[in-house]
Amino acid sequence: MSETNNAEAQGAPSADRENILLMDLKDGRVTIELRPDLAPKHVERIKTLARQGFYDGTPFHRVIEGFMAQGGDPTGTGTGGSPLPNLPAEFSSPGKARFIRGVCGMARTQDPNSANSQFFIMFAPAASLDGQYTIWGRVVGGMEVVDKIKRGSGPNGMVREPDKIQKLRVAADVPDGQ
């Protein structure tokens, strides 16, 4: 079983269009299945911000080869967020969901209850994150597009002239075929 199929084997229910995100990047579209069964508050936040157009044009400011791509900060510094209040942690037990290739998690500071708008997509498994960060989704299509996100060369994986999210939308809001 491949790592992508492992993500599919994590027990997520089949998602409807209300729980699918369509993320357009320079190299194509990424389809993300949301996991309200694991993190209802984080899923609602991502959908709210996507519907506001918050993520459109935001950079993947921190991208580390063999680890993850982080975005969702409009300032591109890693310190920005949305005007909405921070979210309480919704960590999953490793028996329920793990940080493997394609899993989407919420970034935060050292405070477990500080997630706001920044998120990351895993390039590879990272067991050290299990139970420490909120899992809110998984890539179910277009992981090859995620793999093409420009990597960082600066300190801590920071990216000069980073790739940006062109659009991030809830599939229910997008006419079929678009």
GROMACS .gro file of C-alpha atoms in nm, residues 8-84:
model
   77
    8GLU     CA    1  -0.708   0.703   0.246
    9ALA     CA    2  -0.707   0.410   0.487
   10GLN     CA    3  -0.726   0.636   0.793
   11GLY     CA    4  -1.098   0.586   0.823
   12ALA     CA    5  -1.232   0.912   0.682
   13PRO     CA    6  -1.589   0.895   0.565
   14SER     CA    7  -1.653   0.958   0.199
   15ALA     CA    8  -1.672   1.336   0.174
   16ASP     CA    9  -1.940   1.541   0.007
   17ARG     CA   10  -1.864   1.861  -0.187
   18GLU     CA   11  -1.912   2.068   0.130
   19ASN     CA   12  -1.611   1.886   0.276
   20ILE     CA   13  -1.380   1.908  -0.024
   21LEU     CA   14  -1.137   2.194  -0.090
   22LEU     CA   15  -1.007   2.281  -0.435
   23MET     CA   16  -0.667   2.450  -0.419
   24ASP     CA   17  -0.530   2.590  -0.742
   25LEU     CA   18  -0.151   2.624  -0.762
   26LYS     CA   19   0.078   2.724  -1.050
   27ASP     CA   20   0.117   2.360  -1.156
   28GLY     CA   21  -0.246   2.250  -1.122
   29ARG     CA   22  -0.524   2.164  -0.881
   30VAL     CA   23  -0.502   1.992  -0.545
   31THR     CA   24  -0.813   1.828  -0.399
   32ILE     CA   25  -0.828   1.809  -0.020
   33GLU     CA   26  -1.083   1.607   0.170
   34LEU     CA   27  -1.176   1.781   0.495
   35ARG     CA   28  -1.195   1.583   0.820
   36PRO     CA   29  -1.471   1.735   1.037
   37ASP     CA   30  -1.481   1.403   1.221
   38LEU     CA   31  -1.134   1.483   1.357
   39ALA     CA   32  -1.133   1.863   1.385
   40PRO     CA   33  -1.474   2.029   1.338
   41LYS     CA   34  -1.363   2.377   1.452
   42HIS     CA   35  -1.054   2.377   1.230
   43VAL     CA   36  -1.250   2.252   0.928
   44GLU     CA   37  -1.507   2.525   0.981
   45ARG     CA   38  -1.228   2.787   1.007
   46ILE     CA   39  -1.060   2.671   0.684
   47LYS     CA   40  -1.396   2.678   0.500
   48THR     CA   41  -1.483   3.024   0.641
   49LEU     CA   42  -1.148   3.170   0.533
   50ALA     CA   43  -1.164   2.999   0.193
   51ARG     CA   44  -1.512   3.143   0.134
   52GLN     CA   45  -1.383   3.490   0.227
   53GLY     CA   46  -1.100   3.455  -0.029
   54PHE     CA   47  -0.848   3.488   0.255
   55TYR     CA   48  -0.609   3.226   0.116
   56ASP     CA   49  -0.609   3.351  -0.244
   57GLY     CA   50  -0.261   3.481  -0.325
   58THR     CA   51  -0.104   3.372   0.005
   59PRO     CA   52   0.244   3.216  -0.019
   60PHE     CA   53   0.385   2.882   0.087
   61HIS     CA   54   0.642   3.067   0.297
   62ARG     CA   55   0.808   2.767   0.465
   63VAL     CA   56   0.875   2.456   0.258
   64ILE     CA   57   1.113   2.185   0.377
   65GLU     CA   58   1.213   1.901   0.146
   66GLY     CA   59   1.108   1.563   0.284
   67PHE     CA   60   0.888   1.725   0.549
   68MET     CA   61   0.612   1.973   0.461
   69ALA     CA   62   0.489   2.290   0.283
   70GLN     CA   63   0.343   2.561   0.509
   71GLY     CA   64   0.118   2.845   0.398
   72GLY     CA   65  -0.183   3.048   0.504
   73ASP     CA   66   0.004   3.355   0.630
   74PRO     CA   67  -0.083   3.663   0.424
   75THR     CA   68   0.237   3.836   0.540
   76GLY     CA   69   0.458   3.549   0.422
   77THR     CA   70   0.670   3.581   0.738
   78GLY     CA   71   0.528   3.292   0.937
   79THR     CA   72   0.394   3.530   1.202
   80GLY     CA   73   0.069   3.644   1.040
   81GLY     CA   74  -0.283   3.511   1.053
   82SER     CA   75  -0.646   3.599   1.003
   83PRO     CA   76  -0.837   3.856   1.211
   84LEU     CA   77  -1.040   3.570   1.364
   0.00000   0.00000   0.00000
